[in-house]
Structures are given as structure tokens and as C-alpha cells.
Amino acid sequence: MSLWRTLHVALAALTRNKTRSLLTVLGVIIGVAAVIAMVGIGNGAKSQVEASIASLGRNIISVFPGNFTTGGVRGGWGSASTLTVEDASAISREIAGVVAVSPELTDRSQVLANGLNWNTLVRGEDITYLDIRIWSMTEGDMFTEADVRSATKVCVIGRTVANQLFPNMDPVGQTLRIRNIPFKVLGVLAAKGFNYFGQDQDDTLIIPYSSHLKRIARRPNLNSILIQAQSPELMAGIQQDVTDLLQQRRNGREPDFTVRNQQELAEAATATTRTMTVLLGAIAGVSLIVGGIGIMNIMLVSVTERTREIGIRLAVGAHGRDVLTQFLVEAIILSSMGGALGVVLGVGASQLVSKLNGWPVLVSTSAIVGAVAFSATIGVFFGFYPARKAAQLDPIEALRYE
């Protein structure tokens, strides 16, 4: 029997019991919709984390103090720093593929201006910091190389600091005091919002690292060194070169620093959301299997109800493979219809969740194709046994069946 004829017979058989067919595909519809919605929500969360990590900068490698053993005492990431400006200069000078380097110092401090005060993060950075972090100015300008060389008392401030200390006025050209030292405001940074770690990136004040060393921290060592690689492909090699160079500068002593790159941070940050996406998809996939079992159950009932019909077809010359094909096609039609309707419901549910809760949702084509393909596979897998059972019926016994 031709494929078109088989499809016609299968559709006719299914439409004879519309309600039963609809209830049968309902499990597949819910399963496919759940898979698409859950994976979409998981992918949306992952993309949000990736965007937050990307907002920290491009192709960044960071050097932190720590990871050493001295006299039996072990120190980890964030231990007392031995990093110096000379280390940062050596990295910039000697390692190929490095685009920019910024020595970093960070301290929280109470800042006063305009009769107001605010506790904020005071950063000591090089002029390359804004390029590394992909950060622009909305008002004024960044300090210059000359300001860094002469440790000038100048600064740029984040939007949060500007709002707290200079409400309803232009901060550029104003003076604020850090630990009773006056600094002139040269510019205001573009708003960035909160990062992946829940920190307000706009609650910051940036001064030349030389000014921080001499006037604020009054210590010789840095908190960290920020490095920008030319491309993502060079990051692993540069990370190793930085490690080797700093180790060489310490004359073979036990490492007292830790080198991390942005890709490692991104992978660690997205690992949780990746696991969540897989878990949600797997849980939703269980409902697809339940829907497949429902298809098998109904097909077995259908074989029993149509035993005489099968016997007549076999008696007038139909082959077992024709009966097998017909019942298999019926199962595939049910699962495919469920898959198609499930896609529509899943996409709609994803958009509804996004609109009601403000969650990011990313419905990927691969998730849709995978869910539909899986539902069709479910139809073949769970439809094969009833179809095979129908094909193996004895024509004489089938004709005698009441």
C-alpha cells in the first residue's frame, strides 16, 4: 500500500475517535511545551550571566596576590600583596599580545562633597582602565598620562556617587575630599548597573594609581594587576607567560600570586545555569516519556478494538508490514501533532513567563528541533510494539474475534 494511502487510512482511523486522539496527544503537547519553556528560561538566565561577565571588560586577565607558602604558613587568593607597579610595567613591556595593563588599588573610603558624604569604592587605575572595562564617559574626560606620572589629585566618578554627592548639579569641575584630601572631579562614568556578583558598578570613584599609592593607601604594593589580551585565542598563552614572568622576577621563589582569565570566570559563572538548564530539560523530558507511554496504551487499545478490521485486511491480501506501517504511522502522527502544538504552547508560555516576571527567556531553534524530533522518536518507539502486535495477528483468529 502506498504511503499516501497509508496516511489517509491512519488519519481516518484517528478522526473516528477525536476526543481520545486529543487526550492521547495532550501528554506529548505538555511534554514538548515544558521542555521548550524550561530550556528557554535556563538559556535566558545563562545569557544574562554571560552578558554580565562581558560587561566587566573584554579579554581580561587578572593577577591577584596569594597562593604561596612561607615558613609552613600557606596563603590563598587575597593574601598580603607583593605585586608592584614594576611587575605591571614588566608585563606590559615583555609579553607579546598584551594590549593594555592597569595596576590596581582598591579601598573603601568615606567621600565628602557639597556638604554630603558617601562611602564608596576608591579605585587607583591607569588611563587604560576604561578601555579594558569597555566603559565610556557621559560627562567630562578621563585623567591623562601626565596626571598618572605626577600623581595629580583628580578623579572620575560613577553615576551613583554623582547622584549621592552632587544631586541636581553638574559634578564636573567640583571638588570632593577623600580622607580629607581634595580631588577635582574631571568626569562622570556612563551607568553600568549591577554586575553578576550583585555589586553596584556605578558606586565607584577612580583616581590615578600613583595618587592612590602616594596619597590614599600609602603602601608600595598593588591589590591586583588588570591585563587586556589582544584576542580571546591569546588569553591562555598570555596567562602562562604572565605566570612565568612573575615567577622569574621572584627568582624562583614559591608563587605568591594567582593569575586568572575572564574565560575561567565566565565558565565558573555559567556552570550553575548550565546545570540548571539540563536539569529542567531532563525533568520536562520525563513528561514526554509519559506522553509516549500514553500513546502506546491507546494504540494497544486500538489494536484490540480493530482486530476484526485487521483480520479482514490480512484476509484480502494485505501484508503484515502494511498493518505494521499503518499503526506505526498513526503513532507518529499523534506524536508529531503533539510536538507541533507543544512548540506553539512552549514558545507562548516562555514569552508569558518573561512578560509577567521580567525574566530573560531565550528559546533556541535547537531546543525546538530537539523537542519535536524527540517527540517523533517517542511515537516510533512506543508505537512499534502495538504496530508489531497488530501485524502478527492470525487472520483467522482475527476474523473470529468479537
PDB file of C-alpha atoms in Angstrom, residues 193-402:
ATOM      1  CA  GLY A 193      24.254  48.934  36.853  1.00  0.00           C
ATOM      2  CA  PHE A 194      24.820  45.822  38.950  1.00  0.00           C
ATOM      3  CA  ASN A 195      27.185  43.062  37.912  1.00  0.00           C
ATOM      4  CA  TYR A 196      26.827  39.265  38.210  1.00  0.00           C
ATOM      5  CA  PHE A 197      28.070  39.388  41.823  1.00  0.00           C
ATOM      6  CA  GLY A 198      25.351  41.867  42.844  1.00  0.00           C
ATOM      7  CA  GLN A 199      27.758  44.815  43.141  1.00  0.00           C
ATOM      8  CA  ASP A 200      26.777  48.295  42.006  1.00  0.00           C
ATOM      9  CA  GLN A 201      29.394  49.066  39.355  1.00  0.00           C
ATOM     10  CA  ASP A 202      28.431  52.764  39.414  1.00  0.00           C
ATOM     11  CA  ASP A 203      29.249  53.114  43.113  1.00  0.00           C
ATOM     12  CA  THR A 204      32.921  53.833  42.457  1.00  0.00           C
ATOM     13  CA  LEU A 205      35.461  56.613  42.243  1.00  0.00           C
ATOM     14  CA  ILE A 206      38.592  56.276  40.102  1.00  0.00           C
ATOM     15  CA  ILE A 207      41.857  58.142  40.649  1.00  0.00           C
ATOM     16  CA  PRO A 208      45.340  57.641  39.124  1.00  0.00           C
ATOM     17  CA  TYR A 209      47.009  54.601  40.695  1.00  0.00           C
ATOM     18  CA  SER A 210      50.032  56.764  41.548  1.00  0.00           C
ATOM     19  CA  SER A 211      47.792  59.134  43.512  1.00  0.00           C
ATOM     20  CA  HIS A 212      46.274  56.175  45.344  1.00  0.00           C
ATOM     21  CA  LEU A 213      49.707  54.767  46.204  1.00  0.00           C
ATOM     22  CA  LYS A 214      51.123  58.054  47.496  1.00  0.00           C
ATOM     23  CA  ARG A 215      48.117  59.824  48.979  1.00  0.00           C
ATOM     24  CA  ILE A 216      45.440  57.238  49.932  1.00  0.00           C
ATOM     25  CA  ALA A 217      46.894  53.772  50.509  1.00  0.00           C
ATOM     26  CA  ARG A 218      50.456  54.909  51.290  1.00  0.00           C
ATOM     27  CA  ARG A 219      51.827  51.462  50.642  1.00  0.00           C
ATOM     28  CA  PRO A 220      54.152  50.090  47.927  1.00  0.00           C
ATOM     29  CA  ASN A 221      52.046  47.138  46.794  1.00  0.00           C
ATOM     30  CA  LEU A 222      49.069  46.755  44.471  1.00  0.00           C
ATOM     31  CA  ASN A 223      45.791  44.942  45.093  1.00  0.00           C
ATOM     32  CA  SER A 224      45.868  43.428  41.611  1.00  0.00           C
ATOM     33  CA  ILE A 225      47.011  43.892  38.022  1.00  0.00           C
ATOM     34  CA  LEU A 226      44.483  44.101  35.193  1.00  0.00           C
ATOM     35  CA  ILE A 227      45.625  42.910  31.753  1.00  0.00           C
ATOM     36  CA  GLN A 228      43.842  43.026  28.399  1.00  0.00           C
ATOM     37  CA  ALA A 229      44.783  40.472  25.729  1.00  0.00           C
ATOM     38  CA  GLN A 230      44.625  41.238  22.027  1.00  0.00           C
ATOM     39  CA  SER A 231      42.182  38.381  21.338  1.00  0.00           C
ATOM     40  CA  PRO A 232      40.423  35.550  23.213  1.00  0.00           C
ATOM     41  CA  GLU A 233      42.654  32.998  21.445  1.00  0.00           C
ATOM     42  CA  LEU A 234      45.784  34.513  23.031  1.00  0.00           C
ATOM     43  CA  MET A 235      44.458  34.560  26.597  1.00  0.00           C
ATOM     44  CA  ALA A 236      45.658  31.113  27.656  1.00  0.00           C
ATOM     45  CA  GLY A 237      49.159  31.726  26.297  1.00  0.00           C
ATOM     46  CA  ILE A 238      49.397  35.184  27.870  1.00  0.00           C
ATOM     47  CA  GLN A 239      48.178  33.786  31.182  1.00  0.00           C
ATOM     48  CA  GLN A 240      51.033  31.282  31.174  1.00  0.00           C
ATOM     49  CA  ASP A 241      53.553  33.929  30.049  1.00  0.00           C
ATOM     50  CA  VAL A 242      52.467  36.243  32.896  1.00  0.00           C
ATOM     51  CA  THR A 243      52.860  33.389  35.377  1.00  0.00           C
ATOM     52  CA  ASP A 244      56.357  32.569  34.062  1.00  0.00           C
ATOM     53  CA  LEU A 245      57.446  36.230  34.040  1.00  0.00           C
ATOM     54  CA  LEU A 246      56.296  36.958  37.592  1.00  0.00           C
ATOM     55  CA  GLN A 247      57.859  33.730  38.802  1.00  0.00           C
ATOM     56  CA  GLN A 248      61.124  34.711  37.128  1.00  0.00           C
ATOM     57  CA  ARG A 249      61.003  38.160  38.760  1.00  0.00           C
ATOM     58  CA  ARG A 250      60.725  36.416  42.127  1.00  0.00           C
ATOM     59  CA  ASN A 251      63.896  34.422  41.484  1.00  0.00           C
ATOM     60  CA  GLY A 252      62.194  31.055  41.626  1.00  0.00           C
ATOM     61  CA  ARG A 253      60.505  31.582  44.994  1.00  0.00           C
ATOM     62  CA  GLU A 254      57.197  29.866  45.720  1.00  0.00           C
ATOM     63  CA  PRO A 255      54.415  31.645  43.743  1.00  0.00           C
ATOM     64  CA  ASP A 256      52.824  34.454  45.766  1.00  0.00           C
ATOM     65  CA  PHE A 257      50.269  35.382  43.137  1.00  0.00           C
ATOM     66  CA  THR A 258      47.320  33.913  41.252  1.00  0.00           C
ATOM     67  CA  VAL A 259      46.598  34.522  37.569  1.00  0.00           C
ATOM     68  CA  ARG A 260      43.024  34.130  36.323  1.00  0.00           C
ATOM     69  CA  ASN A 261      41.421  34.915  32.983  1.00  0.00           C
ATOM     70  CA  GLN A 262      37.906  36.082  32.127  1.00  0.00           C
ATOM     71  CA  GLN A 263      37.014  32.843  30.352  1.00  0.00           C
ATOM     72  CA  GLU A 264      37.583  30.888  33.577  1.00  0.00           C
ATOM     73  CA  LEU A 265      35.332  33.324  35.420  1.00  0.00           C
ATOM     74  CA  ALA A 266      32.651  33.041  32.732  1.00  0.00           C
ATOM     75  CA  GLU A 267      32.794  29.238  32.756  1.00  0.00           C
ATOM     76  CA  ALA A 268      32.505  29.128  36.538  1.00  0.00           C
ATOM     77  CA  ALA A 269      29.635  31.622  36.492  1.00  0.00           C
ATOM     78  CA  THR A 270      27.666  29.826  33.773  1.00  0.00           C
ATOM     79  CA  ALA A 271      28.275  26.314  35.128  1.00  0.00           C
ATOM     80  CA  THR A 272      25.357  26.641  37.548  1.00  0.00           C
ATOM     81  CA  THR A 273      22.928  27.930  34.928  1.00  0.00           C
ATOM     82  CA  ARG A 274      24.078  25.233  32.511  1.00  0.00           C
ATOM     83  CA  THR A 275      23.387  22.550  35.112  1.00  0.00           C
ATOM     84  CA  MET A 276      20.011  24.126  35.884  1.00  0.00           C
ATOM     85  CA  THR A 277      19.071  24.162  32.182  1.00  0.00           C
ATOM     86  CA  VAL A 278      19.979  20.492  31.766  1.00  0.00           C
ATOM     87  CA  LEU A 279      18.107  19.561  34.953  1.00  0.00           C
ATOM     88  CA  LEU A 280      14.976  21.481  33.959  1.00  0.00           C
ATOM     89  CA  GLY A 281      15.080  19.997  30.453  1.00  0.00           C
ATOM     90  CA  ALA A 282      15.511  16.486  31.844  1.00  0.00           C
ATOM     91  CA  ILE A 283      12.600  16.882  34.259  1.00  0.00           C
ATOM     92  CA  ALA A 284      10.408  18.207  31.465  1.00  0.00           C
ATOM     93  CA  GLY A 285      11.610  15.357  29.227  1.00  0.00           C
ATOM     94  CA  VAL A 286      10.121  12.857  31.689  1.00  0.00           C
ATOM     95  CA  SER A 287       6.655  14.161  30.824  1.00  0.00           C
ATOM     96  CA  LEU A 288       7.429  13.438  27.157  1.00  0.00           C
ATOM     97  CA  ILE A 289       8.147   9.824  28.036  1.00  0.00           C
ATOM     98  CA  VAL A 290       4.892   9.673  29.994  1.00  0.00           C
ATOM     99  CA  GLY A 291       3.133  11.035  26.900  1.00  0.00           C
ATOM    100  CA  GLY A 292       4.766   8.300  24.830  1.00  0.00           C
ATOM    101  CA  ILE A 293       3.513   5.653  27.221  1.00  0.00           C
ATOM    102  CA  GLY A 294       0.034   7.127  26.806  1.00  0.00           C
ATOM    103  CA  ILE A 295       0.366   6.747  23.015  1.00  0.00           C
ATOM    104  CA  MET A 296       1.401   3.101  23.401  1.00  0.00           C
ATOM    105  CA  ASN A 297      -1.508   2.443  25.733  1.00  0.00           C
ATOM    106  CA  ILE A 298      -4.062   3.931  23.337  1.00  0.00           C
ATOM    107  CA  MET A 299      -2.549   2.142  20.350  1.00  0.00           C
ATOM    108  CA  LEU A 300      -2.808  -1.184  22.165  1.00  0.00           C
ATOM    109  CA  VAL A 301      -6.472  -0.422  22.876  1.00  0.00           C
ATOM    110  CA  SER A 302      -6.913   0.495  19.212  1.00  0.00           C
ATOM    111  CA  VAL A 303      -5.385  -2.831  18.094  1.00  0.00           C
ATOM    112  CA  THR A 304      -7.812  -4.702  20.319  1.00  0.00           C
ATOM    113  CA  GLU A 305     -10.818  -2.705  19.061  1.00  0.00           C
ATOM    114  CA  ARG A 306      -9.861  -3.150  15.390  1.00  0.00           C
ATOM    115  CA  THR A 307      -8.931  -6.821  15.489  1.00  0.00           C
ATOM    116  CA  ARG A 308     -11.675  -7.794  13.005  1.00  0.00           C
ATOM    117  CA  GLU A 309     -10.678  -4.929  10.687  1.00  0.00           C
ATOM    118  CA  ILE A 310      -7.071  -6.153  10.762  1.00  0.00           C
ATOM    119  CA  GLY A 311      -8.231  -9.721  10.086  1.00  0.00           C
ATOM    120  CA  ILE A 312     -10.265  -8.608   7.039  1.00  0.00           C
ATOM    121  CA  ARG A 313      -7.334  -6.645   5.622  1.00  0.00           C
ATOM    122  CA  LEU A 314      -4.989  -9.582   6.067  1.00  0.00           C
ATOM    123  CA  ALA A 315      -7.580 -11.966   4.559  1.00  0.00           C
ATOM    124  CA  VAL A 316      -7.974  -9.872   1.386  1.00  0.00           C
ATOM    125  CA  GLY A 317      -4.248  -9.759   0.708  1.00  0.00           C
ATOM    126  CA  ALA A 318      -2.656  -7.133   2.920  1.00  0.00           C
ATOM    127  CA  HIS A 319       0.786  -7.996   4.226  1.00  0.00           C
ATOM    128  CA  GLY A 320       1.864  -7.844   7.839  1.00  0.00           C
ATOM    129  CA  ARG A 321       4.221  -4.985   7.010  1.00  0.00           C
ATOM    130  CA  ASP A 322       1.234  -2.946   5.701  1.00  0.00           C
ATOM    131  CA  VAL A 323      -0.568  -3.326   9.013  1.00  0.00           C
ATOM    132  CA  LEU A 324       2.668  -2.576  10.876  1.00  0.00           C
ATOM    133  CA  THR A 325       3.204   0.576   8.805  1.00  0.00           C
ATOM    134  CA  GLN A 326      -0.361   1.803   9.315  1.00  0.00           C
ATOM    135  CA  PHE A 327      -0.290   1.570  13.100  1.00  0.00           C
ATOM    136  CA  LEU A 328       3.225   2.992  13.220  1.00  0.00           C
ATOM    137  CA  VAL A 329       2.131   5.946  11.078  1.00  0.00           C
ATOM    138  CA  GLU A 330      -0.830   6.547  13.403  1.00  0.00           C
ATOM    139  CA  ALA A 331       1.516   6.682  16.396  1.00  0.00           C
ATOM    140  CA  ILE A 332       3.907   9.038  14.569  1.00  0.00           C
ATOM    141  CA  ILE A 333       1.031  11.321  13.534  1.00  0.00           C
ATOM    142  CA  LEU A 334      -0.155  11.535  17.139  1.00  0.00           C
ATOM    143  CA  SER A 335       3.315  12.347  18.492  1.00  0.00           C
ATOM    144  CA  SER A 336       4.128  14.800  15.666  1.00  0.00           C
ATOM    145  CA  MET A 337       0.853  16.660  16.164  1.00  0.00           C
ATOM    146  CA  GLY A 338       1.600  16.802  19.870  1.00  0.00           C
ATOM    147  CA  GLY A 339       5.104  18.083  19.106  1.00  0.00           C
ATOM    148  CA  ALA A 340       3.855  20.850  16.798  1.00  0.00           C
ATOM    149  CA  LEU A 341       1.179  22.025  19.234  1.00  0.00           C
ATOM    150  CA  GLY A 342       3.683  21.723  22.089  1.00  0.00           C
ATOM    151  CA  VAL A 343       6.088  24.067  20.283  1.00  0.00           C
ATOM    152  CA  VAL A 344       3.400  26.732  19.987  1.00  0.00           C
ATOM    153  CA  LEU A 345       2.384  26.307  23.640  1.00  0.00           C
ATOM    154  CA  GLY A 346       6.022  26.229  24.834  1.00  0.00           C
ATOM    155  CA  VAL A 347       7.018  29.415  22.990  1.00  0.00           C
ATOM    156  CA  GLY A 348       3.882  31.148  24.196  1.00  0.00           C
ATOM    157  CA  ALA A 349       4.455  30.037  27.792  1.00  0.00           C
ATOM    158  CA  SER A 350       8.078  31.250  27.631  1.00  0.00           C
ATOM    159  CA  GLN A 351       7.038  34.696  26.455  1.00  0.00           C
ATOM    160  CA  LEU A 352       4.308  34.867  29.082  1.00  0.00           C
ATOM    161  CA  VAL A 353       6.751  33.993  31.882  1.00  0.00           C
ATOM    162  CA  SER A 354       9.182  36.603  30.558  1.00  0.00           C
ATOM    163  CA  LYS A 355       6.483  39.283  30.437  1.00  0.00           C
ATOM    164  CA  LEU A 356       4.944  38.558  33.839  1.00  0.00           C
ATOM    165  CA  ASN A 357       8.171  38.088  35.809  1.00  0.00           C
ATOM    166  CA  GLY A 358      10.677  40.096  33.805  1.00  0.00           C
ATOM    167  CA  TRP A 359      12.923  37.043  33.394  1.00  0.00           C
ATOM    168  CA  PRO A 360      15.095  36.773  30.303  1.00  0.00           C
ATOM    169  CA  VAL A 361      13.974  33.911  28.050  1.00  0.00           C
ATOM    170  CA  LEU A 362      15.938  32.605  25.082  1.00  0.00           C
ATOM    171  CA  VAL A 363      14.070  29.995  23.028  1.00  0.00           C
ATOM    172  CA  SER A 364      16.640  28.425  20.732  1.00  0.00           C
ATOM    173  CA  THR A 365      15.952  26.722  17.407  1.00  0.00           C
ATOM    174  CA  SER A 366      17.944  23.715  18.573  1.00  0.00           C
ATOM    175  CA  ALA A 367      15.607  23.271  21.571  1.00  0.00           C
ATOM    176  CA  ILE A 368      12.540  23.372  19.299  1.00  0.00           C
ATOM    177  CA  VAL A 369      14.042  20.958  16.756  1.00  0.00           C
ATOM    178  CA  GLY A 370      15.261  18.662  19.523  1.00  0.00           C
ATOM    179  CA  ALA A 371      11.889  18.579  21.282  1.00  0.00           C
ATOM    180  CA  VAL A 372       9.977  17.840  18.057  1.00  0.00           C
ATOM    181  CA  ALA A 373      12.498  15.190  16.981  1.00  0.00           C
ATOM    182  CA  PHE A 374      12.315  13.589  20.415  1.00  0.00           C
ATOM    183  CA  SER A 375       8.517  13.547  20.304  1.00  0.00           C
ATOM    184  CA  ALA A 376       8.597  11.867  16.858  1.00  0.00           C
ATOM    185  CA  THR A 377      11.093   9.337  18.204  1.00  0.00           C
ATOM    186  CA  ILE A 378       8.764   8.723  21.138  1.00  0.00           C
ATOM    187  CA  GLY A 379       5.992   7.967  18.631  1.00  0.00           C
ATOM    188  CA  VAL A 380       8.149   5.441  16.755  1.00  0.00           C
ATOM    189  CA  PHE A 381       9.469   3.825  19.923  1.00  0.00           C
ATOM    190  CA  PHE A 382       6.187   3.475  21.787  1.00  0.00           C
ATOM    191  CA  GLY A 383       4.142   2.848  18.656  1.00  0.00           C
ATOM    192  CA  PHE A 384       6.291  -0.005  17.383  1.00  0.00           C
ATOM    193  CA  TYR A 385       5.128  -2.628  19.890  1.00  0.00           C
ATOM    194  CA  PRO A 386       1.363  -2.135  19.255  1.00  0.00           C
ATOM    195  CA  ALA A 387       2.006  -1.990  15.494  1.00  0.00           C
ATOM    196  CA  ARG A 388       4.063  -5.179  15.606  1.00  0.00           C
ATOM    197  CA  LYS A 389       1.380  -6.865  17.681  1.00  0.00           C
ATOM    198  CA  ALA A 390      -1.257  -5.899  15.077  1.00  0.00           C
ATOM    199  CA  ALA A 391       0.918  -7.156  12.208  1.00  0.00           C
ATOM    200  CA  GLN A 392       1.402 -10.552  13.876  1.00  0.00           C
ATOM    201  CA  LEU A 393      -2.315 -11.263  14.341  1.00  0.00           C
ATOM    202  CA  ASP A 394      -3.524 -14.534  12.821  1.00  0.00           C
ATOM    203  CA  PRO A 395      -6.100 -13.588  10.112  1.00  0.00           C
ATOM    204  CA  ILE A 396      -8.431 -16.495  11.007  1.00  0.00           C
ATOM    205  CA  GLU A 397      -8.352 -15.724  14.734  1.00  0.00           C
ATOM    206  CA  ALA A 398      -8.809 -12.032  13.974  1.00  0.00           C
ATOM    207  CA  LEU A 399     -11.889 -12.708  11.816  1.00  0.00           C
ATOM    208  CA  ARG A 400     -13.398 -14.811  14.590  1.00  0.00           C
ATOM    209  CA  TYR A 401     -12.744 -12.074  17.174  1.00  0.00           C
ATOM    210  CA  GLU A 402     -15.890 -10.492  18.674  1.00  0.00           C
TER     211      GLU A 402
END
